[in-house]
mmCIF file of C-alpha atoms in Angstrom:
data_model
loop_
_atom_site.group_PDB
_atom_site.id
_atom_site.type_symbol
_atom_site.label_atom_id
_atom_site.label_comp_id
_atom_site.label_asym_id
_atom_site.label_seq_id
_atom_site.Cartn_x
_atom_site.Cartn_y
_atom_site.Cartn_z
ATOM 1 C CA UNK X 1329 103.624 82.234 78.665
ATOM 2 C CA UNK X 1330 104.804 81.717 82.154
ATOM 3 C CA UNK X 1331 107.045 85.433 82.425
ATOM 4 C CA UNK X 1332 108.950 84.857 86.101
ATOM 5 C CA UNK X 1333 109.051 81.997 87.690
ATOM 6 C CA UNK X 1334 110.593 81.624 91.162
ATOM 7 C CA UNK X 1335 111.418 79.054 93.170
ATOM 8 C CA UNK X 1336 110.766 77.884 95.563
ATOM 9 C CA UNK X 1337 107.587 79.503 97.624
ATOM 10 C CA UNK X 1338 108.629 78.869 101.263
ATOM 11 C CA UNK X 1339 112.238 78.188 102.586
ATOM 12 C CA UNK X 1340 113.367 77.608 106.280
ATOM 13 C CA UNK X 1341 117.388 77.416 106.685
ATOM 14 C CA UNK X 1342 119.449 76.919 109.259
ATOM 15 C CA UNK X 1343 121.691 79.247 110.163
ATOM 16 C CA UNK X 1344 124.921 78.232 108.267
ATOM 17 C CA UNK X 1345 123.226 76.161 105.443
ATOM 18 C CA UNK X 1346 123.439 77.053 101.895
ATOM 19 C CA UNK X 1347 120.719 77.533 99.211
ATOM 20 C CA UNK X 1348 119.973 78.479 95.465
ATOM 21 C CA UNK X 1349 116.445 80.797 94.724
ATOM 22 C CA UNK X 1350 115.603 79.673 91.587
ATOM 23 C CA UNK X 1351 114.746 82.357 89.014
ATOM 24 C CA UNK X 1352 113.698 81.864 85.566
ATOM 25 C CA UNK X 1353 112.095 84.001 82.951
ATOM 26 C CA UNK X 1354 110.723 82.897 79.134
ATOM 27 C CA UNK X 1355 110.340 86.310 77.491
ATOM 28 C CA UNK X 1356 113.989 86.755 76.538
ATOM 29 C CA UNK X 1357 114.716 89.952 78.588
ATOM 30 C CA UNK X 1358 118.432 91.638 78.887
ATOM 31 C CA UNK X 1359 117.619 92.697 82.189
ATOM 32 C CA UNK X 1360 117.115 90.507 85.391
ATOM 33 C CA UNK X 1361 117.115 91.746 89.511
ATOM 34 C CA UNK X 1362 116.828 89.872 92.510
ATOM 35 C CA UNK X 1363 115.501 92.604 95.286
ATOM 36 C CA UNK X 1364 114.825 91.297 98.949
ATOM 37 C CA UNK X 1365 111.830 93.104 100.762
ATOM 38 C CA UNK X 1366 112.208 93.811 105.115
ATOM 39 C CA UNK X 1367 109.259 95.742 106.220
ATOM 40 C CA UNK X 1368 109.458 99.192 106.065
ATOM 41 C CA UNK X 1369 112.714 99.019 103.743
ATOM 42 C CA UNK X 1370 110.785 98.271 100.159
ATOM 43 C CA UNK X 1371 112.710 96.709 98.036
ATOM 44 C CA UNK X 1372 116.100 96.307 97.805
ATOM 45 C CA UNK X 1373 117.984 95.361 95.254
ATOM 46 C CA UNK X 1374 120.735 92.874 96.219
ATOM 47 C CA UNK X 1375 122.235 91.580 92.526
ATOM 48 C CA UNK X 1376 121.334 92.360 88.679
ATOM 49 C CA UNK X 1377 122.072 91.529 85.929
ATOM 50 C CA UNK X 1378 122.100 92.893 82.026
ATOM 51 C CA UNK X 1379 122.523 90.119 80.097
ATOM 52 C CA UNK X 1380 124.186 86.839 80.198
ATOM 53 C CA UNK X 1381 127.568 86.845 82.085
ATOM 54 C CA UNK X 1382 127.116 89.958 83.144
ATOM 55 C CA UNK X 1383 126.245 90.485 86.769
ATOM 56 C CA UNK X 1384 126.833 93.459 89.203
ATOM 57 C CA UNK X 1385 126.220 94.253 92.891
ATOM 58 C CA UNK X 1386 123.128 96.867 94.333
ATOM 59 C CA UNK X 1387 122.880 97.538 97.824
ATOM 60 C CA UNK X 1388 122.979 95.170 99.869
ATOM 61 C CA UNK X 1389 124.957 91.972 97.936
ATOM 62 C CA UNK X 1390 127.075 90.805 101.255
ATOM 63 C CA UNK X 1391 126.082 87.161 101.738
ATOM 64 C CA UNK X 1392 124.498 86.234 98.571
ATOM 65 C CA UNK X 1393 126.015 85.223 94.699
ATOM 66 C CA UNK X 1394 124.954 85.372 91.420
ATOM 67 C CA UNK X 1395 125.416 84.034 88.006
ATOM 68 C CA UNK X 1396 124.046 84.505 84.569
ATOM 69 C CA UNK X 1397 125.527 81.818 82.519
ATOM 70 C CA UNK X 1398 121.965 82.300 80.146
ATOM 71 C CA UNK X 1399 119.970 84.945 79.041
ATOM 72 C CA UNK X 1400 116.715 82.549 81.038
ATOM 73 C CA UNK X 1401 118.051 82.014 84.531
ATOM 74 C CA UNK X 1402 119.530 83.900 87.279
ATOM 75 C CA UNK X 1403 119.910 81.976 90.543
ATOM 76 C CA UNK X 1404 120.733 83.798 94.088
ATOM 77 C CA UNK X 1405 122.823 81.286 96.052
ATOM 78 C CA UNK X 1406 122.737 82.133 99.988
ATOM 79 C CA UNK X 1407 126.648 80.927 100.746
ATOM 80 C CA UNK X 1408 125.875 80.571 104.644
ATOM 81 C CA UNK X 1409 122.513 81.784 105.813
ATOM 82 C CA UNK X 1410 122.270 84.495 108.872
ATOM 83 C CA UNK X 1411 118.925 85.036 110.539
ATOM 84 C CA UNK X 1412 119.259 88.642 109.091
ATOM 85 C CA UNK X 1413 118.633 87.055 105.673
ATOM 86 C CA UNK X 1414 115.034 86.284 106.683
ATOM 87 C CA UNK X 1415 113.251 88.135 103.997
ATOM 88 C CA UNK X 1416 111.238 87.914 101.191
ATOM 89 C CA UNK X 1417 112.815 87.747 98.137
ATOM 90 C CA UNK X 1418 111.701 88.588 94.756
ATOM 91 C CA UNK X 1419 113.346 88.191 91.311
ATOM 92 C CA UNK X 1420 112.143 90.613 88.156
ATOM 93 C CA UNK X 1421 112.873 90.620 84.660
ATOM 94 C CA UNK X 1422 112.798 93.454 81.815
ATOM 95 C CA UNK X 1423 113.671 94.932 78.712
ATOM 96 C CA UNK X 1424 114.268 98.668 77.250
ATOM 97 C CA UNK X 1425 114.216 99.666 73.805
ATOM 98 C CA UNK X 1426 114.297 102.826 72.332
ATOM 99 C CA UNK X 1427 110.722 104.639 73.047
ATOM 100 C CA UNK X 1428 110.212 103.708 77.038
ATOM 101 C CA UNK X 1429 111.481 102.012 79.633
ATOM 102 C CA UNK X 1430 109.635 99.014 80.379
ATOM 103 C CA UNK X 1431 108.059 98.103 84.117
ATOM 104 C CA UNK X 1432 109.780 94.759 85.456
ATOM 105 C CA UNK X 1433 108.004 91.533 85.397
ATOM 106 C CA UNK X 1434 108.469 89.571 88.945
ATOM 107 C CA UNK X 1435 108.349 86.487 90.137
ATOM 108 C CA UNK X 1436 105.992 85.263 92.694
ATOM 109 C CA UNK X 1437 108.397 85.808 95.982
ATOM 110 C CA UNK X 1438 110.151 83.799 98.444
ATOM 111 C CA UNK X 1439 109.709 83.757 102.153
ATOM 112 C CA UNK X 1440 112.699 82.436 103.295
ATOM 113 C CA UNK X 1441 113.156 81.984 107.062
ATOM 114 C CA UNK X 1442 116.602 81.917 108.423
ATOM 115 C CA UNK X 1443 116.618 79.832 112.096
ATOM 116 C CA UNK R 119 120.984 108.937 99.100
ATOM 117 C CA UNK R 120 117.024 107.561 98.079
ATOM 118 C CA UNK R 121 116.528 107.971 94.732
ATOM 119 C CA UNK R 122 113.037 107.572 95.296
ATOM 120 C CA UNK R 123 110.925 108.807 98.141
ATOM 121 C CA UNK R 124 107.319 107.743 99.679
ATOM 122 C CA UNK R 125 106.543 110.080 102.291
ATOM 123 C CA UNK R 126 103.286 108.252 103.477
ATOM 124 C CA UNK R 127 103.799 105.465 105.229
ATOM 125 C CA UNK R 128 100.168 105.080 105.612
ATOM 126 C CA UNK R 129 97.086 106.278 103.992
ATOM 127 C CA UNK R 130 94.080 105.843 104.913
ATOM 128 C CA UNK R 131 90.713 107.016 102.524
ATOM 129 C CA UNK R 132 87.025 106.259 102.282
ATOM 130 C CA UNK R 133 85.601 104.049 100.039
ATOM 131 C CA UNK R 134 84.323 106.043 96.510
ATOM 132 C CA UNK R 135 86.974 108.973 97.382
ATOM 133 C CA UNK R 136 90.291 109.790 95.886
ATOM 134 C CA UNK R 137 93.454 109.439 97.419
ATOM 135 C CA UNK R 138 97.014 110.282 96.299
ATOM 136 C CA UNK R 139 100.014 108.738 97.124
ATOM 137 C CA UNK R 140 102.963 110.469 97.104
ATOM 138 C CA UNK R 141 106.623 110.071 95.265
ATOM 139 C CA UNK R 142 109.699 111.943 94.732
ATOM 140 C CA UNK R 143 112.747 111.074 92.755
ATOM 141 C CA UNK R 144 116.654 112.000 92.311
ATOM 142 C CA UNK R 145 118.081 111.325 89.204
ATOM 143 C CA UNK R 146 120.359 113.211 87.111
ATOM 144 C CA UNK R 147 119.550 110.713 83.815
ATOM 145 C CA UNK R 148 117.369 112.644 80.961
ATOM 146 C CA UNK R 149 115.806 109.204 79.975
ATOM 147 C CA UNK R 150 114.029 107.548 83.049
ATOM 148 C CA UNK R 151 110.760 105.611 83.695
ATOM 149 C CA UNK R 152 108.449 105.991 86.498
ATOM 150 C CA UNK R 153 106.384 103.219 87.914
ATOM 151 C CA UNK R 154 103.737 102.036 90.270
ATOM 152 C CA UNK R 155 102.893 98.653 91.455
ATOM 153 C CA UNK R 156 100.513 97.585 93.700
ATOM 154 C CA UNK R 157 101.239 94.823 96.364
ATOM 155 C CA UNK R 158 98.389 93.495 98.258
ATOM 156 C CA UNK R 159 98.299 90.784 101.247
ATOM 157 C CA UNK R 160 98.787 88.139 99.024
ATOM 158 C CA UNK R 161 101.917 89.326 98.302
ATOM 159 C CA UNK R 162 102.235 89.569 94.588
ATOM 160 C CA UNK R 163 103.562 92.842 92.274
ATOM 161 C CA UNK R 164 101.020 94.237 90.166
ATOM 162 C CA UNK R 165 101.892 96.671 87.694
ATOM 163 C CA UNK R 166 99.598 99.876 87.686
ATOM 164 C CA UNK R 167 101.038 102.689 85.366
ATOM 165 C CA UNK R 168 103.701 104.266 83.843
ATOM 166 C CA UNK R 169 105.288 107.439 82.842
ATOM 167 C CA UNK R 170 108.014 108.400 80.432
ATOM 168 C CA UNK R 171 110.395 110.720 81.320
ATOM 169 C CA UNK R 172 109.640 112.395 78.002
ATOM 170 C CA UNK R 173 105.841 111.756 77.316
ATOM 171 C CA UNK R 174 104.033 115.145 77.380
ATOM 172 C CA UNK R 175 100.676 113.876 78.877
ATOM 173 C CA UNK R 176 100.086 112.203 82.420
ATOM 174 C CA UNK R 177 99.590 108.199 82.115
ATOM 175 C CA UNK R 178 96.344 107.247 82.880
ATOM 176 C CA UNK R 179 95.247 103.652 83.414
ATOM 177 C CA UNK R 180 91.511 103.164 84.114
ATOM 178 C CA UNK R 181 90.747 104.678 87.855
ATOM 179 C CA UNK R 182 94.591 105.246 87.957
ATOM 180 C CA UNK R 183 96.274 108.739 87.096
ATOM 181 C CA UNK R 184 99.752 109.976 87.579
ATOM 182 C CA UNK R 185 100.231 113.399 88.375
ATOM 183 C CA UNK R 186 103.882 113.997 86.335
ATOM 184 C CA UNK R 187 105.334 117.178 87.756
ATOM 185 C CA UNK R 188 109.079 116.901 86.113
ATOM 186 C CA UNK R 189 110.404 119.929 87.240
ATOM 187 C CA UNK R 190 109.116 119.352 90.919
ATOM 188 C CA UNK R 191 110.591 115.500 90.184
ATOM 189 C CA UNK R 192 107.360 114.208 91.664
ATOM 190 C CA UNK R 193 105.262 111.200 90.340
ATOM 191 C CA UNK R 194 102.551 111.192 92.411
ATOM 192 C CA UNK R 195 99.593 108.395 91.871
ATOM 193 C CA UNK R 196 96.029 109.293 92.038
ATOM 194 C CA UNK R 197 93.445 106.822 92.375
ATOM 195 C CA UNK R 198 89.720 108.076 91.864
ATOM 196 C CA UNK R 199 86.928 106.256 93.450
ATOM 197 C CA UNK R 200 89.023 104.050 95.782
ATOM 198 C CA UNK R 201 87.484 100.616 96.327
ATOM 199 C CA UNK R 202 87.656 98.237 99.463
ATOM 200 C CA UNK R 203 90.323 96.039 97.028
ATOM 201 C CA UNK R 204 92.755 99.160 96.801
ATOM 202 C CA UNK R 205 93.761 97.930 100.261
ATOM 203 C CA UNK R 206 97.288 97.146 99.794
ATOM 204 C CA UNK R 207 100.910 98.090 99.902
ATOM 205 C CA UNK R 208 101.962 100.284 97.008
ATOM 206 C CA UNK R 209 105.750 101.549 96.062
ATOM 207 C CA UNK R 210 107.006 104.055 93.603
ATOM 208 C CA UNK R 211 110.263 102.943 91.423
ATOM 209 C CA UNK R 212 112.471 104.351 88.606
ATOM 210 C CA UNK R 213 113.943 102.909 85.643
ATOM 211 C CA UNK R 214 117.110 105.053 84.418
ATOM 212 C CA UNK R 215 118.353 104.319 81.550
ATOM 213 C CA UNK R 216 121.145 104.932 79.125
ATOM 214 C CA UNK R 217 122.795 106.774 81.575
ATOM 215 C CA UNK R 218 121.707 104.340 84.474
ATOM 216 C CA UNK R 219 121.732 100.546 85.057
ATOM 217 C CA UNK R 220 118.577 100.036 83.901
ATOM 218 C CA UNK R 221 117.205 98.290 87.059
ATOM 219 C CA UNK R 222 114.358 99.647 88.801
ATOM 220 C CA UNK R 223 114.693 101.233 92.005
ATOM 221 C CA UNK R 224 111.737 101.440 94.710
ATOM 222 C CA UNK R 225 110.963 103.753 97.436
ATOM 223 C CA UNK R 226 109.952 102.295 100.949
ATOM 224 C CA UNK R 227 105.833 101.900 100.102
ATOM 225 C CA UNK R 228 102.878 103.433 101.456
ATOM 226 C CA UNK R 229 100.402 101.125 102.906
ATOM 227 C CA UNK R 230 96.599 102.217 101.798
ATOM 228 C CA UNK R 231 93.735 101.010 103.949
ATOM 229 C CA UNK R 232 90.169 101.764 102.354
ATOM 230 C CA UNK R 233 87.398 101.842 104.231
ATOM 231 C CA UNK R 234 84.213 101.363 104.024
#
């Protein structure tokens, strides 16, 4: 059972280029997250999602796209990377059913450097 | 406005004592979850515990406790006989759900140093 799987590990853009985080998860969730962590700031959540073609913004979405086209994969596309998008990026997946609301599962994080 | 707070930006404790890390949390939503995770250098999320807007008892998950004070809406982690590999990042977060989105939400961390 592999759960979250991100990819890839380590990214270095140029400022201006384009790029897809990978994010897929095998335990059929509704529920999937991409969250971007600055230090200091936690995590924040950039784009989720709550089941397939559904997506939604959080709090800070300018810059990046998503798209849930299956209930397995959620991708973050960068449309034109910004030095302020260095980061470390992580993508989570869960479910809730009626007795608690489950923790999120995440993936193993992106450093992506922004030049 | 945070929905949830970490006060502590660092902690620091001796090894074999306790330490508590605080949280608070806004939320309006009668059904929410409360979570830990611990993050250490290698950069990972680690679930630690969790606690039920509605479960009567505080969670308890080996040396892990969390101190459930609804009507203060504080979820404060307690970790008994801290251990050199405690050292790490650690962040509070909230599920809310029907009412909410269902995505957790994370407060800014508290960075734990054990020594020895």
């Amino acid at each position: 059972n592999a759960g979250v799987t991100q990819t890839p590990k380590f990214q270095v853009l140029k400022t201006g280029q384009s790029m897809t985080l990978q994010c897929a998860q095998d335990m059929n969730h509704e529920y999937m997250s991409w969250y971007r962590q600055d230090p200091g700031m936690g995590l924040r959540l950039i784009h989720y999602s709550v089941g397939a073609g559904i997506t939604d913004q959080g709090e800070v979405p300018n810059g990046y796209n998503v798209s849930r086209s299956t209930t397995e994969d959620f991708p973050l596309r960068l449309l034109s990377a910004a030095p302020s998008q260095t980061s470390v990026y992580f993508c989570a997946s869960s479910y809730s059913n009626r007795v608690r609301n489950t923790e999120a599962f995440f993936g193993q994080g992106t450093r992506l450097t922004v030049v | 406005a945070q929905k949830i707070t970490q006060t502590q930006p660092g902690m620091f404790v001796q090894e074999k004592e306790a330490v508590t890390l605080d949280c608070t949390y806004d939320t309006s939503d009668p059904s929410y979850g409360l979570f830990w995770y611990k993050q250490p250098s290698s950069g990972e999320m680690i679930f630690l515990i969790y606690q039920g807007s509605y479960d009567q008892q505080n969670a308890t998950e080996g040396r892990y406790s969390l101190n459930f004070q609804k009507a203060r809406k504080s979820a404060n982690l307690v970790i008994s006989a801290s251990q050199l590999g405690d050292s790490a990042m650690y962040f509070c977060a909230m599920r809310e759900g029907p009412g909410g989105s269902y995505i957790p939400t994370f407060g800014r961390g508290t960075s734990l140093i054990v020594h020895p």
